[in-house]
Structures are given as structure tokens and as C-alpha cells.
Short mmCIF file of C-alpha atoms and ligand atoms in Angstrom, two decimals:
data_model
loop_
_atom_site.label_atom_id
_atom_site.label_comp_id
_atom_site.label_asym_id
_atom_site.label_seq_id
_atom_site.Cartn_x
_atom_site.Cartn_y
_atom_site.Cartn_z
CA UNK N 1 135.60 114.12 146.14
CA UNK N 2 136.70 117.75 145.82
CA UNK N 3 139.20 119.41 148.13
CA UNK N 4 140.61 116.15 149.40
CA UNK N 5 144.19 116.05 150.47
CA UNK N 6 146.43 113.22 149.44
CA UNK N 7 150.04 112.38 150.04
CA UNK N 8 152.04 111.03 147.13
CA UNK N 9 155.59 109.83 146.56
CA UNK N 10 157.62 111.82 144.03
CA UNK N 11 160.76 109.68 144.38
CA UNK N 12 161.63 106.03 144.98
CA UNK N 13 164.85 106.33 146.90
CA UNK N 14 163.57 107.52 150.28
CA UNK N 15 160.37 107.53 152.29
CA UNK N 16 160.75 111.28 152.85
CA UNK N 17 160.28 111.88 149.12
CA UNK N 18 156.60 112.66 149.51
CA UNK N 19 154.39 115.66 148.94
CA UNK N 20 150.94 116.37 150.31
CA UNK N 21 148.55 117.93 147.86
CA UNK N 22 145.14 119.57 148.06
CA UNK N 23 143.62 120.52 144.76
CA UNK N 24 140.80 123.03 145.11
CA UNK N 25 138.06 123.12 142.49
CA UNK N 26 140.08 122.72 139.27
CA UNK N 27 138.15 125.36 137.36
CA UNK N 28 139.15 127.94 139.92
CA UNK N 29 141.65 130.47 138.63
CA UNK N 30 144.48 131.12 140.93
CA UNK N 31 147.88 130.19 142.25
CA UNK N 32 149.22 126.98 143.66
CA UNK N 33 150.77 127.61 147.07
CA UNK N 34 153.74 125.27 147.53
CA UNK N 35 155.38 125.02 150.94
CA UNK N 36 158.92 123.96 151.87
CA UNK N 37 159.36 123.28 155.58
CA UNK N 38 162.30 124.21 157.83
CA UNK N 39 164.02 122.33 160.64
CA UNK N 40 167.66 123.09 159.80
CA UNK N 41 167.81 120.41 157.05
CA UNK N 42 167.73 117.75 159.76
CA UNK N 43 164.86 117.84 162.26
CA UNK N 44 162.76 114.69 161.69
CA UNK N 45 159.87 116.24 163.63
CA UNK N 46 159.43 118.93 160.97
CA UNK N 47 157.91 117.54 157.76
CA UNK N 48 155.34 118.27 155.08
CA UNK N 49 152.75 118.13 157.89
CA UNK N 50 154.06 121.40 159.27
CA UNK N 51 151.93 123.22 156.70
CA UNK N 52 148.67 121.78 158.09
CA UNK N 53 147.74 124.67 160.42
CA UNK N 54 148.47 127.28 157.74
CA UNK N 55 146.59 125.40 155.03
CA UNK N 56 143.51 125.05 157.20
CA UNK N 57 143.49 128.80 157.92
CA UNK N 58 143.81 129.59 154.22
CA UNK N 59 141.07 127.11 153.28
CA UNK N 60 138.77 128.83 155.73
CA UNK N 61 139.52 132.27 154.29
CA UNK N 62 137.04 133.00 151.50
CA UNK N 63 137.91 134.68 148.22
CA UNK N 64 141.61 133.91 147.95
CA UNK N 65 142.91 133.25 144.43
CA UNK N 66 144.34 129.82 145.33
CA UNK N 67 144.04 126.79 143.05
CA UNK N 68 145.78 124.26 145.25
CA UNK N 69 148.20 123.56 148.07
CA UNK N 70 151.26 121.37 148.19
CA UNK N 71 153.74 120.75 150.99
CA UNK N 72 157.04 119.03 150.24
CA UNK N 73 159.02 116.64 152.42
CA UNK N 74 162.60 115.99 151.35
CA UNK N 75 165.52 113.85 152.47
CA UNK N 76 167.09 115.08 155.69
CA UNK N 77 170.60 115.13 157.10
CA UNK N 78 171.50 113.29 160.30
CA UNK N 79 170.42 114.76 163.64
CA UNK N 80 172.57 114.11 166.75
CA UNK N 81 169.49 113.93 169.00
CA UNK N 82 167.75 111.41 166.74
CA UNK N 83 170.38 108.72 166.10
CA UNK N 84 169.56 105.79 163.84
CA UNK N 85 171.15 102.37 163.70
CA UNK N 86 172.65 102.03 160.20
CA UNK N 87 172.38 98.22 160.36
CA UNK N 88 168.75 97.84 161.30
CA UNK N 89 167.38 100.96 159.61
CA UNK N 90 166.16 100.62 156.05
CA UNK N 91 168.05 102.92 153.64
CA UNK N 92 164.65 104.36 152.77
CA UNK N 93 164.31 105.63 156.33
CA UNK N 94 167.95 106.45 157.06
CA UNK N 95 168.62 110.18 157.32
CA UNK N 96 172.08 110.99 155.96
CA UNK N 97 171.33 113.43 153.16
CA UNK N 98 173.98 115.94 152.10
CA UNK N 99 173.68 118.87 149.75
CA UNK N 100 172.51 118.72 146.95
CA UNK N 101 170.08 115.96 148.03
CA UNK N 102 167.68 118.40 149.72
CA UNK N 103 167.40 120.82 146.81
CA UNK N 104 167.28 118.01 144.22
CA UNK N 105 164.31 116.52 146.08
CA UNK N 106 162.54 119.87 146.07
CA UNK N 107 163.15 120.12 142.31
CA UNK N 108 161.88 116.58 141.78
CA UNK N 109 158.75 117.37 143.79
CA UNK N 110 158.14 120.52 141.72
CA UNK N 111 158.57 118.51 138.49
CA UNK N 112 156.08 115.94 139.76
CA UNK N 113 153.55 118.65 140.69
CA UNK N 114 153.99 120.42 137.37
CA UNK N 115 153.52 117.16 135.42
CA UNK N 116 150.39 116.36 137.37
CA UNK N 117 148.69 119.76 137.66
CA UNK N 118 150.25 121.85 134.84
CA UNK N 119 150.08 125.18 136.62
CA UNK N 120 152.98 126.70 134.66
CA UNK N 121 154.31 129.79 136.41
CA UNK N 122 151.14 130.25 138.48
CA UNK N 123 152.60 129.18 141.74
CA UNK N 124 154.03 130.73 144.89
CA UNK N 125 156.93 129.02 146.60
CA UNK N 126 156.75 129.53 150.34
CA UNK N 127 159.63 128.52 152.59
CA UNK N 128 160.16 128.65 156.33
CA UNK N 129 163.68 128.91 157.77
CA UNK N 130 165.91 126.53 155.74
CA UNK N 131 162.83 126.00 153.54
CA UNK N 132 163.25 129.64 152.48
CA UNK N 133 166.88 128.89 151.59
CA UNK N 134 165.65 126.02 149.41
CA UNK N 135 162.91 128.15 147.83
CA UNK N 136 165.41 130.75 146.62
CA UNK N 137 167.94 128.07 145.62
CA UNK N 138 165.33 126.80 143.17
CA UNK N 139 165.81 130.02 141.16
CA UNK N 140 169.53 130.63 141.81
CA UNK N 141 171.67 130.30 138.70
CA UNK N 142 174.55 128.63 140.53
CA UNK N 143 172.37 125.94 142.07
CA UNK N 144 169.72 125.24 139.46
CA UNK N 145 171.06 126.17 135.98
CA UNK N 146 174.73 125.38 136.12
CA UNK N 147 174.02 122.19 137.91
CA UNK N 148 176.82 120.08 136.52
CA UNK N 149 179.32 122.83 135.86
CA UNK N 150 182.39 123.83 137.74
CA UNK N 151 181.50 126.68 139.98
CA UNK N 152 183.44 129.91 140.42
CA UNK N 153 183.18 130.56 144.10
CA UNK N 154 184.38 134.00 145.05
CA UNK N 155 181.64 136.59 144.61
CA UNK N 156 184.20 139.30 144.00
CA UNK N 157 186.13 137.28 141.43
CA UNK N 158 183.81 134.96 139.61
CA UNK N 159 186.60 133.72 137.34
CA UNK N 160 188.30 131.71 140.07
CA UNK N 161 187.02 128.19 139.99
CA UNK N 162 186.90 126.55 143.38
CA UNK N 163 184.94 123.43 142.79
CA UNK N 164 181.51 122.18 142.11
CA UNK N 165 178.51 123.56 143.92
CA UNK N 166 175.97 120.95 143.24
CA UNK N 167 176.93 118.09 140.99
CA UNK N 168 174.67 115.17 141.88
CA UNK N 169 175.84 111.61 142.06
CA UNK N 170 172.45 110.25 141.05
CA UNK N 171 170.14 111.10 138.16
CA UNK N 172 169.09 114.74 138.14
CA UNK N 173 165.47 115.78 138.32
CA UNK N 174 164.37 117.51 135.13
CA UNK N 175 165.03 121.26 135.11
CA UNK N 176 162.11 123.48 136.06
CA UNK N 177 159.74 123.99 133.19
CA UNK N 178 158.40 127.18 134.79
CA UNK N 179 159.73 129.33 137.61
CA UNK N 180 157.48 130.56 140.41
CA UNK N 181 155.86 133.97 139.95
CA UNK N 182 156.38 134.74 143.64
CA UNK N 183 158.54 133.51 146.51
CA UNK N 184 157.67 134.08 150.17
CA UNK N 185 160.51 133.58 152.64
CA UNK N 186 159.47 133.38 156.29
CA UNK N 187 162.15 133.49 159.03
CA UNK N 188 164.54 132.53 156.27
CA UNK N 189 168.21 131.58 156.28
CA UNK N 190 169.85 133.28 153.30
CA UNK N 191 173.53 133.47 154.22
CA UNK N 192 175.09 130.42 155.87
CA UNK N 193 178.44 131.94 156.84
CA UNK N 194 176.73 134.96 158.33
CA UNK N 195 174.35 132.74 160.30
CA UNK N 196 177.28 130.85 161.83
CA UNK N 197 179.11 134.10 162.57
CA UNK N 198 176.06 135.70 164.19
CA UNK N 199 175.93 132.84 166.70
CA UNK N 200 179.57 132.07 167.48
CA UNK N 201 178.83 130.66 170.94
CA UNK N 202 176.19 128.17 169.87
CA UNK N 203 177.82 125.19 168.18
CA UNK N 204 174.51 123.88 166.84
CA UNK N 205 174.55 126.46 164.05
CA UNK N 206 177.90 125.32 162.69
CA UNK N 207 176.85 121.70 163.23
CA UNK N 208 173.66 121.80 161.26
CA UNK N 209 175.28 123.80 158.44
CA UNK N 210 178.12 121.27 158.24
CA UNK N 211 175.61 118.45 158.58
CA UNK N 212 173.96 119.61 155.36
CA UNK N 213 176.89 121.22 153.46
CA UNK N 214 180.10 119.83 155.01
CA UNK N 215 182.80 122.25 156.18
CA UNK N 216 183.59 123.96 152.86
CA UNK N 217 182.76 127.61 153.48
CA UNK N 218 183.16 128.54 149.82
CA UNK N 219 180.42 126.06 149.08
CA UNK N 220 178.32 127.72 151.81
CA UNK N 221 178.68 131.03 149.98
CA UNK N 222 177.90 129.42 146.64
CA UNK N 223 174.55 128.10 147.87
CA UNK N 224 173.61 131.17 149.93
CA UNK N 225 171.04 133.22 148.00
CA UNK N 226 172.12 136.45 149.74
CA UNK N 227 175.76 135.90 148.70
CA UNK N 228 175.53 135.07 145.02
CA UNK N 229 175.15 137.97 142.61
CA UNK N 230 174.69 138.12 138.82
CA UNK N 231 173.92 134.99 136.84
CA UNK N 232 174.87 132.71 139.72
CA UNK N 233 172.39 134.27 142.07
CA UNK N 234 168.69 134.97 142.23
CA UNK N 235 169.41 138.24 140.40
CA UNK N 236 170.20 136.55 137.09
CA UNK N 237 168.58 133.20 137.73
CA UNK N 238 164.98 134.13 138.54
CA UNK N 239 164.16 135.44 135.11
CA UNK N 240 160.38 135.29 135.09
CA UNK N 241 159.90 136.11 138.79
CA UNK N 242 157.69 139.05 139.78
CA UNK N 243 157.36 139.21 143.56
CA UNK N 244 159.53 138.40 146.56
CA UNK N 245 158.21 138.75 150.11
CA UNK N 246 160.58 138.47 153.06
CA UNK N 247 158.83 138.04 156.39
CA UNK N 248 160.59 138.19 159.75
CA UNK N 249 159.55 138.53 163.38
CA UNK N 250 161.46 140.61 165.92
CA UNK N 251 160.59 137.86 168.39
CA UNK N 252 162.40 135.20 166.34
CA UNK N 253 164.91 133.70 168.78
CA UNK N 254 166.69 131.45 166.25
CA UNK N 255 167.21 133.37 163.00
CA UNK N 256 168.30 137.00 163.41
CA UNK N 257 167.21 139.87 161.20
CA UNK N 258 170.61 140.24 159.49
CA UNK N 259 169.60 137.25 157.35
CA UNK N 260 166.70 139.20 155.91
CA UNK N 261 168.80 142.35 155.47
CA UNK N 262 171.38 140.58 153.32
CA UNK N 263 168.69 138.95 151.21
CA UNK N 264 166.82 142.20 150.73
CA UNK N 265 170.00 143.82 149.41
CA UNK N 266 170.46 141.03 146.92
CA UNK N 267 166.80 141.12 145.84
CA UNK N 268 166.94 144.89 145.26
CA UNK N 269 169.37 144.16 142.40
CA UNK N 270 166.91 141.62 140.98
CA UNK N 271 164.01 144.08 141.39
CA UNK N 272 165.75 146.67 139.16
CA UNK N 273 165.74 144.28 136.21
CA UNK N 274 162.62 143.70 134.14
CA UNK N 275 160.98 140.31 134.26
CA UNK N 276 161.61 138.16 131.18
CA UNK N 277 158.21 137.02 129.98
CA UNK N 278 156.54 136.59 126.60
CA UNK N 279 155.38 139.94 125.19
CA UNK N 280 151.80 138.85 124.66
CA UNK N 281 151.34 137.79 128.26
CA UNK N 282 150.99 141.14 129.96
CA UNK N 283 151.25 144.87 129.91
CA UNK N 284 154.17 145.39 132.29
CA UNK N 285 157.27 143.64 133.57
CA UNK N 286 157.51 145.19 137.00
CA UNK N 287 158.96 143.41 139.96
CA UNK N 288 158.35 143.92 143.65
CA UNK N 289 160.36 143.16 146.76
CA UNK N 290 158.49 143.56 150.03
CA UNK N 291 159.61 143.18 153.62
CA UNK N 292 156.83 142.07 155.94
CA UNK N 293 157.11 142.27 159.73
CA UNK N 294 155.37 139.36 161.44
CA UNK N 295 155.08 138.40 165.12
CA UNK N 296 155.90 135.44 167.31
CA UNK N 297 158.74 133.01 167.91
CA UNK N 298 160.58 131.19 165.13
CA UNK N 299 158.50 128.00 164.96
CA UNK N 300 155.22 129.61 165.96
CA UNK N 301 154.94 130.85 162.38
CA UNK N 302 154.04 127.34 161.18
CA UNK N 303 152.91 125.78 164.49
CA UNK N 304 150.07 128.26 164.85
CA UNK N 305 149.94 128.99 161.13
CA UNK N 306 148.43 132.45 161.41
CA UNK N 307 151.62 134.38 160.62
CA UNK N 308 152.51 132.12 157.71
CA UNK N 309 148.95 132.45 156.39
CA UNK N 310 149.18 136.23 156.82
CA UNK N 311 152.40 136.34 154.73
CA UNK N 312 150.78 134.25 151.97
CA UNK N 313 147.64 136.40 151.92
CA UNK N 314 149.86 139.49 151.77
CA UNK N 315 151.68 138.04 148.75
CA UNK N 316 148.38 137.31 146.99
CA UNK N 317 147.26 140.90 147.63
CA UNK N 318 150.49 142.17 146.13
CA UNK N 319 149.96 139.99 143.06
CA UNK N 320 146.45 141.41 142.71
CA UNK N 321 147.79 144.94 142.91
CA UNK N 322 150.28 144.05 140.20
CA UNK N 323 147.46 142.75 138.02
CA UNK N 324 148.81 139.22 138.21
CA UNK N 325 146.01 137.55 140.18
CA UNK N 326 142.24 137.53 139.63
CA UNK N 327 140.37 140.04 141.81
N1 NFK Y 401 164.80 122.16 165.34
C1 NFK Y 401 166.07 122.21 164.66
C2 NFK Y 401 166.71 123.57 164.83
C3 NFK Y 401 166.18 124.50 163.85
O1 NFK Y 401 165.24 124.20 163.15
C4 NFK Y 401 166.84 125.80 163.69
C5 NFK Y 401 167.67 126.28 164.69
C6 NFK Y 401 168.30 127.49 164.53
C7 NFK Y 401 168.11 128.24 163.37
C8 NFK Y 401 167.27 127.76 162.38
C9 NFK Y 401 166.64 126.53 162.54
N2 NFK Y 401 165.83 125.99 161.53
C10 NFK Y 401 165.87 126.32 160.23
O2 NFK Y 401 165.39 125.64 159.36
C11 NFK Y 401 167.01 121.14 165.17
O3 NFK Y 401 166.58 120.30 165.96
O4 NFK Y 401 168.15 121.10 164.72
#
């Protein structure tokens, strides 16, 4: 039956290693839209299902160059308001993930999708809140390429080695075979230290950052896409990327606009460089960075879905203007 959604496991270690997938008519030319949810790396109420409202709006919008939808769940860190008994809870349900578990799961999900649907670079990664952090981490040199290497932490002096950003204890998912053509960050977190410092009186910020990344602030910088420049950042890491859209609402009560500002600065460096793509593939190598104002509170973007859908449609329009999507 066409257009049916299914939910599949991409990993065996945890029950959160699932992805929901809707393949539209396979002959249809277009992009896969792949969503990474938010919830501060820990909220068990926010899962792959949080893309449902957005997906249904997009499916009801005719004429979009979309080939399929996927929404990724990934292992979560512990949440103080949702305690679990370590004795009676199966390890497959127990939420105690620490970086790099979250990003490795996203990579494993992308490898699974690529193996199954072979869309190459024709996909848009869309992330909300910490899902936007994860989306840009997928193309950050320091997190994805140099995965087992010692990391030089200080942005101003990259020669000083301060530890390992993301060595994994378990087997690593295969490296990406193709990077996304576009990334859409909605209400995104892009700089962990800055997020903590913008909310000094609310301990939850520090708590959820430490819950996911421990207390090592140099590690926070190393995994923050707005902090890392050059080959360790998005600038040098996202070689074949063409379009970045950063969406933010003035009514967002949880993630302030300084997150977007820092990320925009970092993406402007990336935008100046030409995309690295095979010569025969196209006539230009231009890149675009766009800032998109949206409306509504932080979680309304995905709860109602209209603002998230609007940001995705905007990105598809930009790709059309760039000659990268069918008219
Ligand atoms: N609902 C989350 C809070 C949350 O999602 C959040 C809070 C402040 C800033 C960003 C957030 N989410 C980002 O993914 C929680 O229960 O921890």
C-alpha cells in the first residue's frame, strides 16, 4: 500500500532506537525530509511521534518535492521528573544515555535509512531544539569525522589537546555515505555554554546539559556547532551542503535568540566557501544561509506543526530557487 507509515528499529541495544518512515510514491523526484526531535536530550514525552502534526500538514500540501519522511527516536538521558527503577527496568527501556550516544544513534538511523532508500544527498535534516544541535553535529568535523581522535578543544588555539570529544565505547555506526543538501534548525540550541549563561537563575539548563554531556565545559564547546570553526566545525565539515535555514520565534520562552545569532555567524563562514561536489553534477556551487522568523511558543512549533511545516516548505522553495529541486 503506498504512503503507509511504518516504524522500524535501527539498533538492537535500546527500544528508543526506532525511526518512523513514510515513503511517498517511489518514482517521485524529491527530497527525503528527516526529523530529529527535541526535549533537551531527556524528555521521554518527546519522541519520533512529535513529527506527526508536521508530516500530516506536509502530506496535505500538494506539489512539494518530497520523496519521503522519516522521524528519528534516539536514546535519552535520565530525567529527574521521570525516575526509573534500575532493578526492575529492562536495560532496553532504561534512559541513561550520555554523549555521544544520542548523536551515534542519529548516525545509525541515517545509515539505516540510506541503506534502505538510497537517497544519496537528496535529503533535508530538520531538527527542533536539541534536535537542531544533533542535526548540525552530523556534519561537524569534530563530532563526525574525527570520531576516534583526540580533540583539540580551545577554538582560539586548536593545537592544545584537551581530551576526546566523542570516542564511543561501543561499535560505531558507519560514517555517513552522503551529507544532507540542506539543514533546517528550528528553535535550535547551538552553543551549550551560552545557553547555560543566558539562563543563570534556572538550574534546569545546567542540569540537562550536564545530564547529556557531563560537567566538562570544554567538551560542551567542542560539540557546540556555533563554537567550532574550521575543520572541526560545520564550516569545514559540511562539504557538500548547500542550504542552511535557521528558524526562531520571538515568542520562544525556552531558547533565546542569541543561540541563532551565534550559529548564523558560524554559518556565514561556511556560506563563503564553495560546495564540494562532483563537477558533472551541476552548474554552480553556491551556498545559502537563511534566517526565518516564525511564531509561537517553543514547543508549539512541533505540537501544532504549522510553523515547522512552514520552515520546511521555505527550505524547499529555496532549493528550487537554487536549481536543486524539481519545480
Ligand atoms: N521538556 C524538557 C525541557 C526542554 O525540552 C527544553 C527546555 C529548555 C530549553 C530547551 C529545551 N529543549 C530542547 O531540546 C524537559 O522536560 O527537560
